[in-house]
PDB file of C-alpha atoms in Angstrom:
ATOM      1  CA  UNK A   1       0.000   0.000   0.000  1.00 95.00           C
ATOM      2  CA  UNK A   2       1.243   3.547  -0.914  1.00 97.00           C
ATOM      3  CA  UNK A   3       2.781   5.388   2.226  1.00 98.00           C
ATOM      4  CA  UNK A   4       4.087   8.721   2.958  1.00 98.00           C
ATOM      5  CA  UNK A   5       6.107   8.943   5.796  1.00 98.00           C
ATOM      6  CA  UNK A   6       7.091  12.618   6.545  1.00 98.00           C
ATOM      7  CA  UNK A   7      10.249  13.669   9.341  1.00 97.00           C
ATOM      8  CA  UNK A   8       9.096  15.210  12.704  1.00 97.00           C
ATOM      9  CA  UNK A   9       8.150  18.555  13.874  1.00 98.00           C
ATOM     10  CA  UNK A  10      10.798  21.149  14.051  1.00 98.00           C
ATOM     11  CA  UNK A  11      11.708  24.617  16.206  1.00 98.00           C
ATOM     12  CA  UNK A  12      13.579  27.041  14.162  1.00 98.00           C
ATOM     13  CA  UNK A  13      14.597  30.567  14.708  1.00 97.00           C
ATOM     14  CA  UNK A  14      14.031  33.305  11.951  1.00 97.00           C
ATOM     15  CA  UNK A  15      16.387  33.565   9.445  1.00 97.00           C
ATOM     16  CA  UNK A  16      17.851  29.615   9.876  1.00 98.00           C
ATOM     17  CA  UNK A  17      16.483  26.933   7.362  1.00 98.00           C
ATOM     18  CA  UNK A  18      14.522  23.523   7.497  1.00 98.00           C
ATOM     19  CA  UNK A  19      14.485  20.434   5.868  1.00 98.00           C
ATOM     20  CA  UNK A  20      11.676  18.220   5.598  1.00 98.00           C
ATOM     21  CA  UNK A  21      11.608  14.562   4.063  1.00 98.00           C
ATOM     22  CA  UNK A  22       8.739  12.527   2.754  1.00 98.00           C
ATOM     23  CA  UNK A  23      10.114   8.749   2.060  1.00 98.00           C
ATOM     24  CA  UNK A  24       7.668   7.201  -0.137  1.00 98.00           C
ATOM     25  CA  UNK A  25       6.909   3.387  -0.247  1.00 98.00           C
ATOM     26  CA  UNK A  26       4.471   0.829  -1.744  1.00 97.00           C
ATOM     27  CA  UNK A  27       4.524   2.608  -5.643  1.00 97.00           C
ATOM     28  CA  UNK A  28       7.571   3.078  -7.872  1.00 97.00           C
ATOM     29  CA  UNK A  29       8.775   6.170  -6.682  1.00 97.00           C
ATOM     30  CA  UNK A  30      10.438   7.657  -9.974  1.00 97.00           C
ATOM     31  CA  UNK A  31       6.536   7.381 -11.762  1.00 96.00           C
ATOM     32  CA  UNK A  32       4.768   9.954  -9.912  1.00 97.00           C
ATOM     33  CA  UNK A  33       5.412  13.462  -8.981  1.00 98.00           C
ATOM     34  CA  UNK A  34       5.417  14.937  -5.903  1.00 98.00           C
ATOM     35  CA  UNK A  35       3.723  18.041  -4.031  1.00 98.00           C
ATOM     36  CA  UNK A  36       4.239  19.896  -0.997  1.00 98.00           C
ATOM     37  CA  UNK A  37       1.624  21.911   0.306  1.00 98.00           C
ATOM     38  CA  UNK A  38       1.635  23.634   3.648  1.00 98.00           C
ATOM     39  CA  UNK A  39      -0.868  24.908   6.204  1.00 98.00           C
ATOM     40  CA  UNK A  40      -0.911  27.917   8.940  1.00 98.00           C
ATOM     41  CA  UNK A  41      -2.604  27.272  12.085  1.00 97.00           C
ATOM     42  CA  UNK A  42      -6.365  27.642  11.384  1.00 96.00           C
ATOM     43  CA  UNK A  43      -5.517  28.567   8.078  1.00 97.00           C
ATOM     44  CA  UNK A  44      -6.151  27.069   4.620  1.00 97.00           C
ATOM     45  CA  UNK A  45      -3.928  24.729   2.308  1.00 98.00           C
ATOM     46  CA  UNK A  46      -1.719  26.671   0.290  1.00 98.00           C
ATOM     47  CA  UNK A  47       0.458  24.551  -2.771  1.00 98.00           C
ATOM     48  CA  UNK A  48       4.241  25.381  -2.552  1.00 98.00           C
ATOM     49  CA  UNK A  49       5.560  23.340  -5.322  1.00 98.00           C
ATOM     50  CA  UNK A  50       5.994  20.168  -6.808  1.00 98.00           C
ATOM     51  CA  UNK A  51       9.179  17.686  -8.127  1.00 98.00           C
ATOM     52  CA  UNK A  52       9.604  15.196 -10.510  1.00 97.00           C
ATOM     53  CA  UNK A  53      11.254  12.161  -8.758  1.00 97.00           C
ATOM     54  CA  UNK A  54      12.879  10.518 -11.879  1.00 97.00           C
ATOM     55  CA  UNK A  55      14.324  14.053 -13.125  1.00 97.00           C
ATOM     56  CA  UNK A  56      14.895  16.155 -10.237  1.00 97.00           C
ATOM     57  CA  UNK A  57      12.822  18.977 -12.315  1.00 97.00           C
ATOM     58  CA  UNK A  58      10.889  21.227 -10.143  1.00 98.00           C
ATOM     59  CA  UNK A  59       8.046  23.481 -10.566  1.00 97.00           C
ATOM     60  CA  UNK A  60       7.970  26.441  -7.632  1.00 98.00           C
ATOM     61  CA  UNK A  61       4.827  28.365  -6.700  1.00 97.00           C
ATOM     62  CA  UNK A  62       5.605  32.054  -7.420  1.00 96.00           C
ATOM     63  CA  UNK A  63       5.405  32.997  -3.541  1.00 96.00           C
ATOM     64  CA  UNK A  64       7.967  30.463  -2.590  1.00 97.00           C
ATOM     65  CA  UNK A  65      10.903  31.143  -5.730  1.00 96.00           C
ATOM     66  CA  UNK A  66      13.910  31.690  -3.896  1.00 95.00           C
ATOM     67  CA  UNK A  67      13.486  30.021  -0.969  1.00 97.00           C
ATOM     68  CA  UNK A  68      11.941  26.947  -1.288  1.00 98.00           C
ATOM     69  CA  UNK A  69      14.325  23.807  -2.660  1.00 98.00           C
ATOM     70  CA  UNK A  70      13.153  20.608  -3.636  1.00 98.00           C
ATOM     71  CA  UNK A  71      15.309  17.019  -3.535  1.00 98.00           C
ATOM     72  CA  UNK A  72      15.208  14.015  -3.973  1.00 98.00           C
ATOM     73  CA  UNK A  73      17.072  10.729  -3.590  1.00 98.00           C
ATOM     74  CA  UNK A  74      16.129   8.037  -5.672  1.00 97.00           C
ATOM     75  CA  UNK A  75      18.025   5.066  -3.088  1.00 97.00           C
ATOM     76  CA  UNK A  76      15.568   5.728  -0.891  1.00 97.00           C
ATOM     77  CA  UNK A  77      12.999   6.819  -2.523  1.00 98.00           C
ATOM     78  CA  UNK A  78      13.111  10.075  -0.690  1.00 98.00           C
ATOM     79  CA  UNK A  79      11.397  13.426  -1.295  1.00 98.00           C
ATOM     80  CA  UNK A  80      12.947  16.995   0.529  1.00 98.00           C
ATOM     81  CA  UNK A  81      11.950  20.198   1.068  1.00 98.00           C
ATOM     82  CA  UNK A  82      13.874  22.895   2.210  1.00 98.00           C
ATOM     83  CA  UNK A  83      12.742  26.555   3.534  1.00 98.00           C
ATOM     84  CA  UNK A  84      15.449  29.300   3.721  1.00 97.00           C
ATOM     85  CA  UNK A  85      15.281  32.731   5.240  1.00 97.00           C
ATOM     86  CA  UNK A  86      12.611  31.126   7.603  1.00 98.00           C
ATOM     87  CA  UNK A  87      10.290  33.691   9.136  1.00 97.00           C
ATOM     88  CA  UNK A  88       7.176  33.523  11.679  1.00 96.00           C
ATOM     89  CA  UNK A  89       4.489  33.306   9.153  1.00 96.00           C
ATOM     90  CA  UNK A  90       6.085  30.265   8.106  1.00 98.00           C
ATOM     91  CA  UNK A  91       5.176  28.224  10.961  1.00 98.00           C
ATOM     92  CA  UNK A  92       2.907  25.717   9.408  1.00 98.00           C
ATOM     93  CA  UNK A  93       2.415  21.859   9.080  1.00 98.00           C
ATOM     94  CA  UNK A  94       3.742  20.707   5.763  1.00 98.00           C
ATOM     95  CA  UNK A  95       3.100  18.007   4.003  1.00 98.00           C
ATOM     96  CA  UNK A  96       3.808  16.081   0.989  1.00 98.00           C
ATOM     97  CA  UNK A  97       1.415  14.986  -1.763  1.00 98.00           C
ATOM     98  CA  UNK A  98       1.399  12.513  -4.724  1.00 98.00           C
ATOM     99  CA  UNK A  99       0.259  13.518  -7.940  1.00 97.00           C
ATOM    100  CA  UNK A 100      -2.008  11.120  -9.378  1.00 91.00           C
ATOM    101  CA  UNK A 101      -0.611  10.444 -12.087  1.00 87.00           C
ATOM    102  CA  UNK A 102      -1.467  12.731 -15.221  1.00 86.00           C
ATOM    103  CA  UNK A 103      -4.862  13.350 -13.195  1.00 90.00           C
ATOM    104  CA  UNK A 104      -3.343  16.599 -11.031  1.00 93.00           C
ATOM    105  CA  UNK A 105      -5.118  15.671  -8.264  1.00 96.00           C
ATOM    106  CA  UNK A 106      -3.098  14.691  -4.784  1.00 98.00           C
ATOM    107  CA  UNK A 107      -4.277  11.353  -3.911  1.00 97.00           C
ATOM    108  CA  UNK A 108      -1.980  10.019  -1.157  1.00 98.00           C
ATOM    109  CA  UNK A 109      -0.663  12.230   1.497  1.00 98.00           C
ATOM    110  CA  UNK A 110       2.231  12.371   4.095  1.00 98.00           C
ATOM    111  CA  UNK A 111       0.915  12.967   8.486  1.00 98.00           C
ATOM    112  CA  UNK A 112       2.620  16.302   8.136  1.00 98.00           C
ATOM    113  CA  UNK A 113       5.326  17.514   9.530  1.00 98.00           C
ATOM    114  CA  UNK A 114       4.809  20.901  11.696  1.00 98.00           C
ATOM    115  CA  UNK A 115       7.533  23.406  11.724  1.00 98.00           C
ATOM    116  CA  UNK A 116       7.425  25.953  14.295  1.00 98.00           C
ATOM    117  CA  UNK A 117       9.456  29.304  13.466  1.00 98.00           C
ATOM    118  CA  UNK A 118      10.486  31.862  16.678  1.00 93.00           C
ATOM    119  CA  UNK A 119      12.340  34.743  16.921  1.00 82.00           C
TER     120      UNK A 119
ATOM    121  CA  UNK B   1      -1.878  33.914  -8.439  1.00 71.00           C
ATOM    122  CA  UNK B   2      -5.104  34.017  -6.001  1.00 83.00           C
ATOM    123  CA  UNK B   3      -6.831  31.717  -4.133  1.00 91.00           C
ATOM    124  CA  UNK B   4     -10.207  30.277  -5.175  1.00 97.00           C
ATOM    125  CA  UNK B   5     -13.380  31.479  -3.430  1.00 97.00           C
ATOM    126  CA  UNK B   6     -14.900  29.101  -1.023  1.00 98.00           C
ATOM    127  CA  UNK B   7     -17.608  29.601   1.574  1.00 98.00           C
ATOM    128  CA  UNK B   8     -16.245  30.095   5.005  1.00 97.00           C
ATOM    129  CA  UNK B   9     -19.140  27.608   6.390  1.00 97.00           C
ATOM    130  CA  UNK B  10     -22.239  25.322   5.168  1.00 98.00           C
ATOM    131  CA  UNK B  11     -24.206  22.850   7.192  1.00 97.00           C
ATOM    132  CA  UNK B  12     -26.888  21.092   6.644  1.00 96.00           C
ATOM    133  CA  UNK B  13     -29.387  18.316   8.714  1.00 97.00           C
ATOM    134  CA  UNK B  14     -28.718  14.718   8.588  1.00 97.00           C
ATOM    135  CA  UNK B  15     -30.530  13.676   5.190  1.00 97.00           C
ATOM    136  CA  UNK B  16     -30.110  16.891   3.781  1.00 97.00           C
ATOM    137  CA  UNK B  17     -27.736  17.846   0.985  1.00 97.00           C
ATOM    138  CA  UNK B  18     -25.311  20.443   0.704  1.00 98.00           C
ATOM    139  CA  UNK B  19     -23.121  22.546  -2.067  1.00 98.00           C
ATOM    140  CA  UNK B  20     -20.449  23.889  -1.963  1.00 98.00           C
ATOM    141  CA  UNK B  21     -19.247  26.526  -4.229  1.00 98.00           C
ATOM    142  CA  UNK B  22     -15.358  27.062  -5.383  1.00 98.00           C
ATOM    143  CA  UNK B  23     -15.176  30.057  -7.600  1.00 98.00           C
ATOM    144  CA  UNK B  24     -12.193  31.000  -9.887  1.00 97.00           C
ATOM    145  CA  UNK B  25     -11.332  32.504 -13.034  1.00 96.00           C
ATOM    146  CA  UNK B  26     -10.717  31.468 -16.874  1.00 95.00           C
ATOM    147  CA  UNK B  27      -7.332  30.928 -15.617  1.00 95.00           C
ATOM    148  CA  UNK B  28      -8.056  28.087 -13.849  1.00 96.00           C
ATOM    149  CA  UNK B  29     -11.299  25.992 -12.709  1.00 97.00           C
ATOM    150  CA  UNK B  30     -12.637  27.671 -16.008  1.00 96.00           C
ATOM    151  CA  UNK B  31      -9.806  26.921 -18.184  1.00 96.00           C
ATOM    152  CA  UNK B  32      -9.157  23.139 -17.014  1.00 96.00           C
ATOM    153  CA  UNK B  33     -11.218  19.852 -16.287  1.00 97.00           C
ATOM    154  CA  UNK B  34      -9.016  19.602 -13.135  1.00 97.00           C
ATOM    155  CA  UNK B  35     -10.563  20.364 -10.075  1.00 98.00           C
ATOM    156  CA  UNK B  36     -10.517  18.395  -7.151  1.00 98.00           C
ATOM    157  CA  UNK B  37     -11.943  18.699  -3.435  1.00 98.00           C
ATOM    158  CA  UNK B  38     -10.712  17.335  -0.397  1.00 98.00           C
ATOM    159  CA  UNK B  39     -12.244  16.542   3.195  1.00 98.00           C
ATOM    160  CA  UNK B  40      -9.642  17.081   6.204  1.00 98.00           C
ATOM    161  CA  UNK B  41     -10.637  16.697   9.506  1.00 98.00           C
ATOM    162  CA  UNK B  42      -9.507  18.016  12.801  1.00 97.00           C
ATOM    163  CA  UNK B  43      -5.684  16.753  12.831  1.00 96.00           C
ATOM    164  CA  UNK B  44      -5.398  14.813  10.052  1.00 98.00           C
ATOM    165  CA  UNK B  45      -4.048  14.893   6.825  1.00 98.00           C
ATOM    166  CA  UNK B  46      -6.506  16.255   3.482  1.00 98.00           C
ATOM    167  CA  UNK B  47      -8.198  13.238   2.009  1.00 98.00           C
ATOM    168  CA  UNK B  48      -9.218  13.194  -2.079  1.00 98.00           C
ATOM    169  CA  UNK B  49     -12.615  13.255  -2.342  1.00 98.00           C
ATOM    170  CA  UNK B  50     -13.136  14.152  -6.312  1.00 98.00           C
ATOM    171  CA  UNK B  51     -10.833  14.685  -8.830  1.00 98.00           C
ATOM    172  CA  UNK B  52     -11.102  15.923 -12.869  1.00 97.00           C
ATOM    173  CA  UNK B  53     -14.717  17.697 -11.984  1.00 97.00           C
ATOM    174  CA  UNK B  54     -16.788  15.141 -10.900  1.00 98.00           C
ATOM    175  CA  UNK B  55     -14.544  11.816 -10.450  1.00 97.00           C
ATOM    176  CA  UNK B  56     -15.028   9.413  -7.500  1.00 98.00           C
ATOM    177  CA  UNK B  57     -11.100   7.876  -6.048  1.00 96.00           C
ATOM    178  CA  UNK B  58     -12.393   4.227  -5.193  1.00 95.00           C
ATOM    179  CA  UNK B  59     -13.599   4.028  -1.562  1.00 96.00           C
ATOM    180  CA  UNK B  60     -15.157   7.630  -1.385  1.00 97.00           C
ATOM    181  CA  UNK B  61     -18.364   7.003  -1.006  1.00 96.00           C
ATOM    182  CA  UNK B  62     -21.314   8.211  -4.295  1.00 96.00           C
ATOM    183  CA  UNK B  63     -22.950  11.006  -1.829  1.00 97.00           C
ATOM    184  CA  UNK B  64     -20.089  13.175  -2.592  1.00 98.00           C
ATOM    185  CA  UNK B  65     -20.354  14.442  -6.303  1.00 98.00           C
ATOM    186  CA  UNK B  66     -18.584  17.382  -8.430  1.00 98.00           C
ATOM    187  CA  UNK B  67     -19.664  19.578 -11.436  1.00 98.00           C
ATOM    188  CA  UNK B  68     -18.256  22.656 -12.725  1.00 98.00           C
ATOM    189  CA  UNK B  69     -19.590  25.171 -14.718  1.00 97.00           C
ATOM    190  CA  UNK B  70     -17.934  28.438 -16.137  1.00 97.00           C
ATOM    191  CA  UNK B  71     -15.504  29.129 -13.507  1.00 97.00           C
ATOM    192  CA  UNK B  72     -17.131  28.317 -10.607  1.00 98.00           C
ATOM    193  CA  UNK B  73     -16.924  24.252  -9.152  1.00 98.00           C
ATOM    194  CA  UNK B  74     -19.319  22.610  -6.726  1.00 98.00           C
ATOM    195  CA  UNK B  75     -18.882  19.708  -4.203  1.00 98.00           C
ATOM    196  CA  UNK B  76     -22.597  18.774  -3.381  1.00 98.00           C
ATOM    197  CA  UNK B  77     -22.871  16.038  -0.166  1.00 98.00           C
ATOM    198  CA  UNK B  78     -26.074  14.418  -0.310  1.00 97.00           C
ATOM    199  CA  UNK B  79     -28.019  12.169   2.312  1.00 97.00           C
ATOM    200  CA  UNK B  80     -25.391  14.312   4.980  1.00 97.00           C
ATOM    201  CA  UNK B  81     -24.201  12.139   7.662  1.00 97.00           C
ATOM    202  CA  UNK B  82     -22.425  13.183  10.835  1.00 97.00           C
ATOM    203  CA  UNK B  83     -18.844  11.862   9.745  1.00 97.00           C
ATOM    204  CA  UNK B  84     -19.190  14.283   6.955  1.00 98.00           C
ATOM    205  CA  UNK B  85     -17.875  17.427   9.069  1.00 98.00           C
ATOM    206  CA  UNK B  86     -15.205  18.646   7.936  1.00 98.00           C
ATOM    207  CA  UNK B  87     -13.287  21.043   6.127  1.00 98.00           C
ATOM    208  CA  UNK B  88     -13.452  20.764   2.513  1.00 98.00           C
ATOM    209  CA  UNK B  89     -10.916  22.706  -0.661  1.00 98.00           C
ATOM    210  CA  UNK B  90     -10.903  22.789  -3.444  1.00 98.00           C
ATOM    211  CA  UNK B  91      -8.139  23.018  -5.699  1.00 98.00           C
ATOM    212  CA  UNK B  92      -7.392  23.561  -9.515  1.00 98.00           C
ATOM    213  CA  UNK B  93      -4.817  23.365 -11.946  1.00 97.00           C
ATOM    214  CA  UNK B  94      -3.671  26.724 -13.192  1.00 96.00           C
ATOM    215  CA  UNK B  95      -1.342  26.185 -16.044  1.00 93.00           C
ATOM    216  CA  UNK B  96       2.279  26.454 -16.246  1.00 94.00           C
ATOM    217  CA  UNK B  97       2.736  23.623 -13.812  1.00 96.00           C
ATOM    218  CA  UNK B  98       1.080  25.589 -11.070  1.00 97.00           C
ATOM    219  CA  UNK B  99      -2.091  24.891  -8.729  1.00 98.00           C
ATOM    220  CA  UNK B 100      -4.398  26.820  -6.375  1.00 98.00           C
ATOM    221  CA  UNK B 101      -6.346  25.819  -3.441  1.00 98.00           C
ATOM    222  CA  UNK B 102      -9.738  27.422  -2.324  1.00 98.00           C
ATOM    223  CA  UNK B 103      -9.627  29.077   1.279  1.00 97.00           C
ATOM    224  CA  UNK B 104     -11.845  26.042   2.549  1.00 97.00           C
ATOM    225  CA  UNK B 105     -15.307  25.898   3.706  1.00 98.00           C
ATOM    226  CA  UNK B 106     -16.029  24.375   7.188  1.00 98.00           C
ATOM    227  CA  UNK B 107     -19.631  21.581   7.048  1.00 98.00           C
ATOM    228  CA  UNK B 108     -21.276  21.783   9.826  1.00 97.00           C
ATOM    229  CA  UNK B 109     -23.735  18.949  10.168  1.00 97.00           C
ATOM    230  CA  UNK B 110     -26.234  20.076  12.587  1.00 93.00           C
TER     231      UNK B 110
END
C-alpha cells in the first residue's frame, strides 16, 4: 500500500532553514510526482511546489521562488523540502502529496510535519 | 496567483444535501477539467474526495459528487451524515505547472 512517511516537527529561529523529508513506499517512486503543500494554524492549504522524482525537475509556486528547494534521492525513494530565510508566518504543518498520475489531483498524502518558526 | 473562493461555512441536517461553491477565473477551474476537493478533519491529513470535476477515487463514497460550470466548481454532499464534518478545498490546476487551493469551507452537520 502507498505510504508517505514525513520527518518530525521542528523549532527554528528566523532567518535559519529547514528540511523536511517525505520517504515514499508501496509505488515506484520515480513514476509519480510529488507536491508539498503547507498549512498555517487555522488557516487554509496553500500549494508550494511540486518535483519530478525521476528528473529532479521542479516546478515552484511564485510565492515560494527563492526560498523553497526541492530534492530528492532516488536510493531511498526520498522526497525533501527545504525553507530558507525562515520567518514567523512560516510556521505551518507541511506536508507532501502525490500527484495522481497525469490526473493533477493529490491522492496520497504524508501525516505532516509541523515546523514551528520563533524569533 | 489568487486563491479560489470558497464559503467560510455550510451545514446542513442529517438527510439533507449540501453545495459547496469554489469560484475561480478562466485561468483556472474555467480553463481546465481539473478540479478536485478534499475533506480534512480536525488533525489529520486532506483526504481526495473528487478529482477531474466530478470523479469518484475508489472508496469515497457516491454522496459526494462534483460539477463545474464556467468558472465556478461545486462539491454537493447528499443524504449528509455526521462523519461528513469537515473542512473541505478545493483546488485547480492553473497552467504552467502551477495549482491553487480554495480558502476552505467548514460543514457543519447540525
Amino acid at each position: 500500500q502507498v505510504q508517505l512517511v514525513q520527518s518530525g516537527a521542528e523549532v527554528k529561529k528566523s532567518g535559519a532553514s529547514v528540511k523536511v523529508s517525505c520517504k515514499a513506499s508501496g509505488y515506484t517512486f520515480t513514476g509519480y510526482y510529488m507536491h508539498w503543500v503547507r498549512q498555517a494554524p487555522g488557516q487554509g492549504l496553500e500549494w508550494m511546489g511540486r518535483i519530478n522524482p525521476n528528473s529532479g525537475g521542479t516546478n515552484y509556486a511564485q510565492k515560494f521562488q527563492g526560498s523553497v528547494t526541492m530534492t530528492r534521492d532516488t536510493s531511498i525513494s526520498t522526497v525533501y523540502m527545504e525553507l530558507s530565510r525562515l520567518r514567523s508566518d512560516d510556521t505551518a504543518m507541511y506536508y507532501c502529496a502525490r500527484e495522481m498520475g497525469l490526473l493533477k489531483a493529490f491522492d496520497f498524502w504524508g501525516q505532516g510535519t509541523m515546523v514551528t518558526v520563533s524569533s | 496567483q489568487s486563491a479560489l473562493t470558497q464559503p467560510p461555512s455550510a451545514s446542513g441536517s442529517p438527510g439533507q444535501s449540501v453545495t459547496i461553491s469554489c469560484t475561480g477565473a478562466s485561468s483556472d477551474v474555467g480553463g481546465y477539467n481539473y478540479v478536485s476537493w478534499y475533506q480534512q478533519h480536525p488533525g489529520r491529513a486532506p483526504k481526495l474526495m473528487i478529482y477531474e470535476v466530478s470523479k469518484r477515487p475508489s472508496g469515497v463514497p457516491d454522496r459526494f459528487s462534483g460539477s463545474k460550470s464556467g468558472n465556478t466548481a461545486s462539491l454537493t454532499v447528499s443524504g449528509l451524515q455526521a462523519e461528513d464534518e469537515a473542512d473541505y478545498y478545493c483546488n485547480s490546476y492553473a497552467g504552467s505547472n502551477n495549482w491553487v487551493f480554495g480558502g476552505g469551507t467548514k460543514l457543519t452537520v447540525l
